[in-house]
JSON list of C-alpha atoms in Angstrom, two decimals:
[
{"chain": "A", "resi": 912, "resn": "MET", "atom": "CA", "xyz": [112.44, 98.84, 107.47]},
{"chain": "A", "resi": 913, "resn": "ASP", "atom": "CA", "xyz": [112.97, 95.02, 108.23]},
{"chain": "A", "resi": 914, "resn": "ASP", "atom": "CA", "xyz": [111.08, 94.09, 111.17]},
{"chain": "A", "resi": 915, "resn": "ASP", "atom": "CA", "xyz": [114.15, 92.67, 112.60]},
{"chain": "A", "resi": 916, "resn": "LEU", "atom": "CA", "xyz": [116.02, 95.92, 112.60]},
{"chain": "A", "resi": 917, "resn": "LEU", "atom": "CA", "xyz": [116.20, 98.07, 115.50]},
{"chain": "A", "resi": 918, "resn": "PRO", "atom": "CA", "xyz": [117.17, 101.93, 114.94]},
{"chain": "A", "resi": 919, "resn": "GLU", "atom": "CA", "xyz": [118.16, 104.06, 117.76]},
{"chain": "A", "resi": 920, "resn": "PRO", "atom": "CA", "xyz": [116.09, 106.29, 118.99]},
{"chain": "A", "resi": 921, "resn": "ASP", "atom": "CA", "xyz": [118.00, 109.69, 117.25]},
{"chain": "A", "resi": 922, "resn": "CYS", "atom": "CA", "xyz": [118.30, 107.38, 113.96]},
{"chain": "A", "resi": 923, "resn": "LEU", "atom": "CA", "xyz": [115.56, 109.12, 112.19]},
{"chain": "A", "resi": 924, "resn": "GLU", "atom": "CA", "xyz": [116.66, 112.60, 112.86]},
{"chain": "A", "resi": 925, "resn": "LYS", "atom": "CA", "xyz": [120.57, 111.96, 112.32]},
{"chain": "A", "resi": 926, "resn": "LEU", "atom": "CA", "xyz": [119.01, 110.98, 108.69]},
{"chain": "A", "resi": 927, "resn": "ILE", "atom": "CA", "xyz": [117.23, 113.66, 107.51]},
{"chain": "A", "resi": 928, "resn": "GLN", "atom": "CA", "xyz": [119.51, 116.48, 109.71]},
{"chain": "A", "resi": 929, "resn": "ASP", "atom": "CA", "xyz": [121.16, 117.35, 105.87]},
{"chain": "A", "resi": 930, "resn": "ARG", "atom": "CA", "xyz": [117.76, 117.52, 104.08]},
{"chain": "A", "resi": 931, "resn": "PRO", "atom": "CA", "xyz": [118.93, 114.72, 102.01]},
{"chain": "A", "resi": 932, "resn": "GLU", "atom": "CA", "xyz": [117.49, 114.94, 98.02]},
{"chain": "A", "resi": 933, "resn": "GLY", "atom": "CA", "xyz": [119.05, 111.30, 97.04]},
{"chain": "A", "resi": 934, "resn": "ILE", "atom": "CA", "xyz": [118.96, 108.01, 99.62]},
{"chain": "A", "resi": 935, "resn": "VAL", "atom": "CA", "xyz": [120.30, 107.60, 102.89]},
{"chain": "A", "resi": 936, "resn": "GLN", "atom": "CA", "xyz": [120.71, 104.73, 105.39]},
{"chain": "A", "resi": 937, "resn": "PRO", "atom": "CA", "xyz": [121.92, 104.08, 108.92]},
{"chain": "A", "resi": 938, "resn": "VAL", "atom": "CA", "xyz": [125.12, 102.11, 109.76]},
{"chain": "A", "resi": 939, "resn": "ARG", "atom": "CA", "xyz": [123.79, 98.50, 110.54]},
{"chain": "A", "resi": 940, "resn": "TYR", "atom": "CA", "xyz": [125.51, 96.80, 113.99]},
{"chain": "A", "resi": 941, "resn": "ASP", "atom": "CA", "xyz": [125.13, 93.21, 115.08]},
{"chain": "A", "resi": 942, "resn": "LEU", "atom": "CA", "xyz": [124.08, 92.86, 118.71]},
{"chain": "A", "resi": 943, "resn": "ASP", "atom": "CA", "xyz": [127.46, 92.12, 120.09]},
{"chain": "A", "resi": 944, "resn": "GLY", "atom": "CA", "xyz": [128.55, 95.79, 118.88]},
{"chain": "A", "resi": 945, "resn": "ALA", "atom": "CA", "xyz": [130.24, 94.68, 115.81]},
{"chain": "A", "resi": 946, "resn": "CYS", "atom": "CA", "xyz": [129.73, 96.65, 112.19]},
{"chain": "A", "resi": 947, "resn": "ALA", "atom": "CA", "xyz": [127.92, 94.80, 109.96]},
{"chain": "A", "resi": 948, "resn": "GLU", "atom": "CA", "xyz": [127.29, 97.34, 107.28]},
{"chain": "A", "resi": 949, "resn": "ILE", "atom": "CA", "xyz": [128.21, 95.56, 104.14]},
{"chain": "A", "resi": 950, "resn": "SER", "atom": "CA", "xyz": [127.00, 97.78, 101.67]},
{"chain": "A", "resi": 951, "resn": "PRO", "atom": "CA", "xyz": [129.46, 98.71, 98.88]},
{"chain": "A", "resi": 952, "resn": "VAL", "atom": "CA", "xyz": [131.40, 101.64, 98.51]},
{"chain": "A", "resi": 953, "resn": "GLU", "atom": "CA", "xyz": [132.59, 100.40, 95.21]},
{"chain": "A", "resi": 954, "resn": "TYR", "atom": "CA", "xyz": [130.59, 98.00, 92.87]},
{"chain": "A", "resi": 955, "resn": "ASN", "atom": "CA", "xyz": [132.42, 97.13, 89.73]},
{"chain": "A", "resi": 956, "resn": "LEU", "atom": "CA", "xyz": [130.56, 96.53, 86.74]},
{"chain": "A", "resi": 957, "resn": "GLN", "atom": "CA", "xyz": [133.75, 96.99, 84.37]},
{"chain": "A", "resi": 958, "resn": "LYS", "atom": "CA", "xyz": [136.41, 94.40, 85.47]},
{"chain": "A", "resi": 959, "resn": "ILE", "atom": "CA", "xyz": [135.64, 90.98, 83.76]},
{"chain": "A", "resi": 960, "resn": "PHE", "atom": "CA", "xyz": [137.55, 88.85, 86.21]},
{"chain": "A", "resi": 961, "resn": "CYS", "atom": "CA", "xyz": [136.03, 90.24, 89.26]},
{"chain": "A", "resi": 962, "resn": "ARG", "atom": "CA", "xyz": [134.50, 87.26, 91.49]},
{"chain": "A", "resi": 963, "resn": "ASN", "atom": "CA", "xyz": [132.74, 90.13, 93.51]},
{"chain": "A", "resi": 964, "resn": "PRO", "atom": "CA", "xyz": [131.99, 92.98, 91.92]},
{"chain": "A", "resi": 965, "resn": "LYS", "atom": "CA", "xyz": [131.49, 94.65, 95.67]},
{"chain": "A", "resi": 966, "resn": "THR", "atom": "CA", "xyz": [135.00, 95.25, 96.07]},
{"chain": "A", "resi": 967, "resn": "LYS", "atom": "CA", "xyz": [134.79, 97.17, 99.04]},
{"chain": "A", "resi": 968, "resn": "THR", "atom": "CA", "xyz": [132.27, 97.58, 101.71]},
{"chain": "A", "resi": 969, "resn": "VAL", "atom": "CA", "xyz": [131.29, 100.33, 104.04]},
{"chain": "A", "resi": 970, "resn": "LYS", "atom": "CA", "xyz": [132.52, 97.79, 107.15]},
{"chain": "A", "resi": 971, "resn": "GLU", "atom": "CA", "xyz": [136.23, 97.97, 106.11]},
{"chain": "A", "resi": 972, "resn": "VAL", "atom": "CA", "xyz": [136.58, 101.93, 105.78]},
{"chain": "A", "resi": 973, "resn": "ILE", "atom": "CA", "xyz": [134.16, 103.00, 109.04]},
{"chain": "A", "resi": 974, "resn": "SER", "atom": "CA", "xyz": [136.96, 103.11, 111.06]},
{"chain": "A", "resi": 975, "resn": "THR", "atom": "CA", "xyz": [138.88, 105.38, 108.93]},
{"chain": "A", "resi": 976, "resn": "VAL", "atom": "CA", "xyz": [135.91, 107.60, 108.30]},
{"chain": "A", "resi": 977, "resn": "ILE", "atom": "CA", "xyz": [135.14, 108.00, 111.85]},
{"chain": "A", "resi": 978, "resn": "SER", "atom": "CA", "xyz": [138.88, 108.99, 112.72]},
{"chain": "A", "resi": 979, "resn": "ASP", "atom": "CA", "xyz": [138.48, 111.61, 110.01]},
{"chain": "A", "resi": 980, "resn": "ASN", "atom": "CA", "xyz": [135.27, 112.80, 111.71]},
{"chain": "A", "resi": 981, "resn": "CYS", "atom": "CA", "xyz": [133.54, 112.35, 108.59]},
{"chain": "A", "resi": 982, "resn": "ARG", "atom": "CA", "xyz": [129.82, 112.09, 108.78]},
{"chain": "A", "resi": 983, "resn": "GLU", "atom": "CA", "xyz": [128.62, 110.39, 106.14]},
{"chain": "A", "resi": 984, "resn": "ILE", "atom": "CA", "xyz": [130.19, 107.66, 103.20]},
{"chain": "A", "resi": 985, "resn": "ASP", "atom": "CA", "xyz": [129.27, 107.86, 99.68]},
{"chain": "A", "resi": 986, "resn": "ILE", "atom": "CA", "xyz": [128.13, 104.36, 98.75]},
{"chain": "A", "resi": 987, "resn": "ALA", "atom": "CA", "xyz": [127.36, 102.45, 95.67]},
{"chain": "A", "resi": 988, "resn": "GLY", "atom": "CA", "xyz": [124.59, 100.50, 96.81]},
{"chain": "A", "resi": 989, "resn": "VAL", "atom": "CA", "xyz": [121.50, 100.55, 99.78]},
{"chain": "A", "resi": 990, "resn": "PRO", "atom": "CA", "xyz": [120.20, 97.62, 101.35]},
{"chain": "A", "resi": 991, "resn": "PHE", "atom": "CA", "xyz": [116.52, 97.91, 101.51]},
{"chain": "A", "resi": 992, "resn": "GLU", "atom": "CA", "xyz": [116.89, 97.58, 105.54]},
{"chain": "A", "resi": 993, "resn": "GLY", "atom": "CA", "xyz": [116.24, 101.30, 106.67]},
{"chain": "A", "resi": 994, "resn": "PRO", "atom": "CA", "xyz": [117.24, 103.27, 104.18]},
{"chain": "A", "resi": 995, "resn": "LEU", "atom": "CA", "xyz": [115.30, 106.97, 103.65]},
{"chain": "A", "resi": 996, "resn": "ILE", "atom": "CA", "xyz": [114.54, 107.33, 99.99]},
{"chain": "A", "resi": 997, "resn": "SER", "atom": "CA", "xyz": [113.19, 111.04, 99.15]},
{"chain": "A", "resi": 998, "resn": "LYS", "atom": "CA", "xyz": [110.32, 111.73, 97.28]},
{"chain": "A", "resi": 999, "resn": "SER", "atom": "CA", "xyz": [112.40, 113.53, 94.30]},
{"chain": "A", "resi": 1000, "resn": "VAL", "atom": "CA", "xyz": [113.91, 109.88, 93.69]},
{"chain": "A", "resi": 1001, "resn": "VAL", "atom": "CA", "xyz": [110.69, 107.84, 93.71]},
{"chain": "A", "resi": 1002, "resn": "ASN", "atom": "CA", "xyz": [109.19, 110.69, 91.34]},
{"chain": "A", "resi": 1003, "resn": "LYS", "atom": "CA", "xyz": [112.08, 110.42, 89.10]},
{"chain": "A", "resi": 1004, "resn": "VAL", "atom": "CA", "xyz": [112.81, 106.70, 89.24]},
{"chain": "A", "resi": 1005, "resn": "GLY", "atom": "CA", "xyz": [109.49, 104.96, 90.33]},
{"chain": "A", "resi": 1006, "resn": "TYR", "atom": "CA", "xyz": [109.47, 101.94, 92.38]},
{"chain": "A", "resi": 1007, "resn": "PRO", "atom": "CA", "xyz": [111.39, 99.01, 92.88]},
{"chain": "A", "resi": 1008, "resn": "ASN", "atom": "CA", "xyz": [111.00, 95.84, 90.13]},
{"chain": "A", "resi": 1009, "resn": "PRO", "atom": "CA", "xyz": [108.65, 93.86, 92.07]},
{"chain": "A", "resi": 1010, "resn": "ASP", "atom": "CA", "xyz": [109.75, 90.70, 89.83]},
{"chain": "A", "resi": 1011, "resn": "PHE", "atom": "CA", "xyz": [113.27, 90.55, 92.10]},
{"chain": "A", "resi": 1012, "resn": "PHE", "atom": "CA", "xyz": [112.96, 88.08, 94.88]},
{"chain": "A", "resi": 1013, "resn": "ILE", "atom": "CA", "xyz": [115.04, 88.32, 98.17]},
{"chain": "A", "resi": 1014, "resn": "PHE", "atom": "CA", "xyz": [118.42, 89.31, 96.24]},
{"chain": "A", "resi": 1015, "resn": "ASN", "atom": "CA", "xyz": [119.22, 92.39, 94.35]},
{"chain": "A", "resi": 1016, "resn": "ASP", "atom": "CA", "xyz": [115.88, 94.30, 94.25]},
{"chain": "A", "resi": 1017, "resn": "ASP", "atom": "CA", "xyz": [117.76, 96.75, 96.44]},
{"chain": "A", "resi": 1018, "resn": "LEU", "atom": "CA", "xyz": [120.63, 96.62, 93.99]},
{"chain": "A", "resi": 1019, "resn": "ASP", "atom": "CA", "xyz": [118.89, 97.06, 91.20]},
{"chain": "A", "resi": 1020, "resn": "TYR", "atom": "CA", "xyz": [117.18, 100.50, 92.67]},
{"chain": "A", "resi": 1021, "resn": "SER", "atom": "CA", "xyz": [120.51, 102.04, 93.76]},
{"chain": "A", "resi": 1022, "resn": "LEU", "atom": "CA", "xyz": [121.84, 101.57, 90.26]},
{"chain": "A", "resi": 1023, "resn": "ARG", "atom": "CA", "xyz": [119.03, 103.15, 88.77]},
{"chain": "A", "resi": 1024, "resn": "THR", "atom": "CA", "xyz": [119.17, 105.87, 91.23]},
{"chain": "A", "resi": 1025, "resn": "ARG", "atom": "CA", "xyz": [122.41, 106.61, 90.68]},
{"chain": "A", "resi": 1026, "resn": "SER", "atom": "CA", "xyz": [121.76, 106.42, 87.09]},
{"chain": "A", "resi": 1027, "resn": "LYS", "atom": "CA", "xyz": [119.48, 109.69, 87.92]},
{"chain": "A", "resi": 1028, "resn": "GLY", "atom": "CA", "xyz": [122.49, 111.53, 89.45]},
{"chain": "A", "resi": 1029, "resn": "PHE", "atom": "CA", "xyz": [121.30, 111.35, 92.80]},
{"chain": "A", "resi": 1030, "resn": "SER", "atom": "CA", "xyz": [123.53, 110.17, 95.53]},
{"chain": "A", "resi": 1031, "resn": "ILE", "atom": "CA", "xyz": [123.46, 107.35, 98.23]},
{"chain": "A", "resi": 1032, "resn": "LYS", "atom": "CA", "xyz": [125.01, 108.04, 101.24]},
{"chain": "A", "resi": 1033, "resn": "CYS", "atom": "CA", "xyz": [125.57, 105.82, 104.57]},
{"chain": "A", "resi": 1034, "resn": "ILE", "atom": "CA", "xyz": [125.63, 108.16, 107.61]},
{"chain": "A", "resi": 1035, "resn": "VAL", "atom": "CA", "xyz": [127.98, 107.41, 110.33]},
{"chain": "A", "resi": 1036, "resn": "ASP", "atom": "CA", "xyz": [126.13, 108.75, 113.27]},
{"chain": "A", "resi": 1037, "resn": "ALA", "atom": "CA", "xyz": [122.67, 107.18, 112.17]},
{"chain": "A", "resi": 1038, "resn": "ARG", "atom": "CA", "xyz": [122.74, 103.42, 113.97]},
{"chain": "A", "resi": 1039, "resn": "ALA", "atom": "CA", "xyz": [120.56, 100.34, 114.08]},
{"chain": "A", "resi": 1040, "resn": "THR", "atom": "CA", "xyz": [120.66, 96.93, 115.20]},
{"chain": "A", "resi": 1041, "resn": "ARG", "atom": "CA", "xyz": [120.29, 94.24, 113.22]},
{"chain": "A", "resi": 1042, "resn": "LEU", "atom": "CA", "xyz": [118.43, 91.54, 115.69]},
{"chain": "A", "resi": 1043, "resn": "LEU", "atom": "CA", "xyz": [119.47, 88.33, 113.59]},
{"chain": "A", "resi": 1044, "resn": "LYS", "atom": "CA", "xyz": [122.71, 87.41, 112.45]},
{"chain": "A", "resi": 1045, "resn": "ASN", "atom": "CA", "xyz": [123.09, 87.62, 108.70]},
{"chain": "A", "resi": 1046, "resn": "ASN", "atom": "CA", "xyz": [124.54, 84.30, 106.90]},
{"chain": "A", "resi": 1047, "resn": "GLN", "atom": "CA", "xyz": [124.39, 83.95, 103.44]},
{"chain": "A", "resi": 1048, "resn": "LYS", "atom": "CA", "xyz": [127.12, 81.01, 103.17]},
{"chain": "A", "resi": 1049, "resn": "ASN", "atom": "CA", "xyz": [124.70, 78.26, 102.50]},
{"chain": "A", "resi": 1050, "resn": "ASP", "atom": "CA", "xyz": [122.24, 80.05, 100.44]},
{"chain": "A", "resi": 1051, "resn": "LEU", "atom": "CA", "xyz": [123.32, 79.57, 97.31]},
{"chain": "A", "resi": 1052, "resn": "LYS", "atom": "CA", "xyz": [122.60, 75.59, 97.54]},
{"chain": "A", "resi": 1053, "resn": "SER", "atom": "CA", "xyz": [119.34, 76.28, 99.35]},
{"chain": "A", "resi": 1054, "resn": "TRP", "atom": "CA", "xyz": [115.67, 77.28, 97.52]},
{"chain": "A", "resi": 1055, "resn": "LYS", "atom": "CA", "xyz": [117.43, 80.83, 97.55]},
{"chain": "A", "resi": 1056, "resn": "GLY", "atom": "CA", "xyz": [120.19, 79.57, 95.20]},
{"chain": "A", "resi": 1057, "resn": "TYR", "atom": "CA", "xyz": [117.77, 80.14, 92.56]},
{"chain": "A", "resi": 1058, "resn": "PHE", "atom": "CA", "xyz": [117.04, 83.68, 92.96]},
{"chain": "A", "resi": 1059, "resn": "MET", "atom": "CA", "xyz": [120.54, 84.59, 93.84]},
{"chain": "A", "resi": 1060, "resn": "LEU", "atom": "CA", "xyz": [121.93, 83.30, 90.55]},
{"chain": "A", "resi": 1061, "resn": "ARG", "atom": "CA", "xyz": [119.34, 84.42, 88.42]},
{"chain": "A", "resi": 1062, "resn": "ASN", "atom": "CA", "xyz": [119.16, 87.90, 89.59]},
{"chain": "A", "resi": 1063, "resn": "HIS", "atom": "CA", "xyz": [122.90, 88.46, 89.62]},
{"chain": "A", "resi": 1064, "resn": "TYR", "atom": "CA", "xyz": [122.80, 87.27, 86.04]},
{"chain": "A", "resi": 1065, "resn": "TYR", "atom": "CA", "xyz": [120.11, 89.97, 85.18]},
{"chain": "A", "resi": 1066, "resn": "ILE", "atom": "CA", "xyz": [122.52, 92.89, 86.97]},
{"chain": "A", "resi": 1067, "resn": "LEU", "atom": "CA", "xyz": [125.45, 91.87, 85.02]},
{"chain": "A", "resi": 1068, "resn": "ARG", "atom": "CA", "xyz": [123.47, 91.53, 81.65]},
{"chain": "A", "resi": 1069, "resn": "ASN", "atom": "CA", "xyz": [121.85, 94.89, 82.33]},
{"chain": "A", "resi": 1070, "resn": "TYR", "atom": "CA", "xyz": [124.46, 96.74, 83.94]},
{"chain": "A", "resi": 1071, "resn": "GLY", "atom": "CA", "xyz": [127.68, 95.60, 83.01]},
{"chain": "A", "resi": 1072, "resn": "GLU", "atom": "CA", "xyz": [129.44, 98.93, 81.53]},
{"chain": "A", "resi": 1073, "resn": "ASN", "atom": "CA", "xyz": [131.39, 96.48, 78.86]},
{"chain": "A", "resi": 1074, "resn": "LYS", "atom": "CA", "xyz": [130.42, 93.67, 76.85]},
{"chain": "A", "resi": 1075, "resn": "LEU", "atom": "CA", "xyz": [133.07, 91.43, 78.23]},
{"chain": "A", "resi": 1076, "resn": "VAL", "atom": "CA", "xyz": [131.22, 91.94, 81.68]},
{"chain": "A", "resi": 1077, "resn": "LYS", "atom": "CA", "xyz": [127.80, 91.58, 80.28]},
{"chain": "A", "resi": 1078, "resn": "ASN", "atom": "CA", "xyz": [128.70, 88.24, 78.90]},
{"chain": "A", "resi": 1079, "resn": "ARG", "atom": "CA", "xyz": [130.33, 87.10, 82.07]},
{"chain": "A", "resi": 1080, "resn": "VAL", "atom": "CA", "xyz": [127.29, 85.55, 82.99]},
{"chain": "A", "resi": 1081, "resn": "TYR", "atom": "CA", "xyz": [127.93, 82.80, 80.43]},
{"chain": "A", "resi": 1082, "resn": "LEU", "atom": "CA", "xyz": [131.02, 82.20, 82.50]},
{"chain": "A", "resi": 1083, "resn": "ILE", "atom": "CA", "xyz": [129.46, 82.00, 85.99]},
{"chain": "A", "resi": 1084, "resn": "MET", "atom": "CA", "xyz": [126.79, 79.34, 84.63]},
{"chain": "A", "resi": 1085, "resn": "PHE", "atom": "CA", "xyz": [128.85, 77.01, 82.77]},
{"chain": "A", "resi": 1086, "resn": "TYR", "atom": "CA", "xyz": [131.37, 76.95, 86.03]},
{"chain": "A", "resi": 1087, "resn": "TYR", "atom": "CA", "xyz": [128.57, 76.24, 88.61]},
{"chain": "A", "resi": 1088, "resn": "PHE", "atom": "CA", "xyz": [126.91, 73.94, 85.74]},
{"chain": "A", "resi": 1089, "resn": "LEU", "atom": "CA", "xyz": [130.19, 72.00, 85.60]},
{"chain": "A", "resi": 1090, "resn": "LYS", "atom": "CA", "xyz": [130.95, 71.82, 88.94]},
{"chain": "A", "resi": 1091, "resn": "SER", "atom": "CA", "xyz": [127.08, 70.53, 90.02]},
{"chain": "A", "resi": 1092, "resn": "VAL", "atom": "CA", "xyz": [127.75, 67.91, 87.13]},
{"chain": "A", "resi": 1093, "resn": "PHE", "atom": "CA", "xyz": [131.00, 66.53, 87.97]},
{"chain": "A", "resi": 1094, "resn": "SER", "atom": "CA", "xyz": [130.13, 66.53, 91.88]},
{"chain": "A", "resi": 1095, "resn": "PHE", "atom": "CA", "xyz": [126.50, 64.71, 90.76]},
{"chain": "A", "resi": 1096, "resn": "ASP", "atom": "CA", "xyz": [124.73, 67.36, 92.26]},
{"chain": "A", "resi": 1097, "resn": "TYR", "atom": "CA", "xyz": [122.00, 67.29, 89.32]},
{"chain": "A", "resi": 1098, "resn": "LYS", "atom": "CA", "xyz": [119.08, 69.13, 91.19]},
{"chain": "A", "resi": 1099, "resn": "PHE", "atom": "CA", "xyz": [121.67, 72.21, 91.54]},
{"chain": "A", "resi": 1100, "resn": "ALA", "atom": "CA", "xyz": [122.55, 71.63, 87.67]},
{"chain": "A", "resi": 1101, "resn": "LYS", "atom": "CA", "xyz": [118.69, 71.99, 86.94]},
{"chain": "A", "resi": 1102, "resn": "VAL", "atom": "CA", "xyz": [118.61, 75.00, 89.00]},
{"chain": "A", "resi": 1103, "resn": "VAL", "atom": "CA", "xyz": [121.47, 76.63, 87.14]},
{"chain": "A", "resi": 1104, "resn": "ILE", "atom": "CA", "xyz": [119.79, 76.16, 84.11]},
{"chain": "A", "resi": 1105, "resn": "PHE", "atom": "CA", "xyz": [116.57, 77.48, 85.22]},
{"chain": "A", "resi": 1106, "resn": "SER", "atom": "CA", "xyz": [117.99, 80.59, 86.64]},
{"chain": "A", "resi": 1107, "resn": "PHE", "atom": "CA", "xyz": [119.96, 81.36, 83.61]},
{"chain": "A", "resi": 1108, "resn": "LYS", "atom": "CA", "xyz": [116.85, 81.01, 81.37]},
{"chain": "A", "resi": 1109, "resn": "ASP", "atom": "CA", "xyz": [114.93, 83.10, 83.65]},
{"chain": "A", "resi": 1110, "resn": "SER", "atom": "CA", "xyz": [117.27, 85.73, 84.26]},
{"chain": "A", "resi": 1111, "resn": "PHE", "atom": "CA", "xyz": [116.47, 87.49, 80.60]},
{"chain": "A", "resi": 1112, "resn": "SER", "atom": "CA", "xyz": [112.97, 88.85, 81.77]},
{"chain": "A", "resi": 1113, "resn": "LEU", "atom": "CA", "xyz": [113.31, 87.63, 85.50]},
{"chain": "A", "resi": 1114, "resn": "LYS", "atom": "CA", "xyz": [110.05, 85.42, 85.17]},
{"chain": "A", "resi": 1115, "resn": "ASN", "atom": "CA", "xyz": [108.92, 82.78, 86.99]},
{"chain": "A", "resi": 1116, "resn": "SER", "atom": "CA", "xyz": [109.64, 84.10, 90.37]},
{"chain": "A", "resi": 1117, "resn": "LYS", "atom": "CA", "xyz": [107.20, 81.33, 91.99]},
{"chain": "A", "resi": 1118, "resn": "ARG", "atom": "CA", "xyz": [109.11, 78.43, 90.67]},
{"chain": "A", "resi": 1119, "resn": "PHE", "atom": "CA", "xyz": [111.52, 77.59, 93.33]},
{"chain": "A", "resi": 1120, "resn": "ARG", "atom": "CA", "xyz": [109.79, 79.44, 96.29]},
{"chain": "A", "resi": 1121, "resn": "PRO", "atom": "CA", "xyz": [109.03, 77.22, 99.16]}
]
């Protein structure tokens, strides 16, 4: 659990209530009480023209789920902020890939977990509060941009459910490269090229670290 996430006193009790065999996680809220749970209910790796594979989030469906008196939501991916991972999952799936950095290590682990037949659920009455506001709007142009692109390329190439999705990485790479060149942002153009080259094996995780 991240040190900027504060679980409610009964959070763990709620998570283990049904003796989960897969992965369960609490619903995260901001300090102002607003739901901050953007874990994907759907993560689409089939559509070619899909700008963001995360097509539906917990935040978008939770009010309906609560009104229907449901206690859990099946989700496609879990963030590494407070999940409870069963020993059965660790025994069959192993550990998270240490070659990821900052982005998508949790998504990679979620995809591997689901491929082994385990479920991932968000437990509605298990609550935790984020002590820091999460804002990734400027991450792409910061030092984090390299890892954001590299790891996303890797996910599409390795988990895309058809060849067109797997090869969408080329469209993304060319888009950002041309955009940066035409805006004379040659520094970011280098980031785009390096992130693409390194995405085949997730190497050079120290290249752009601050």
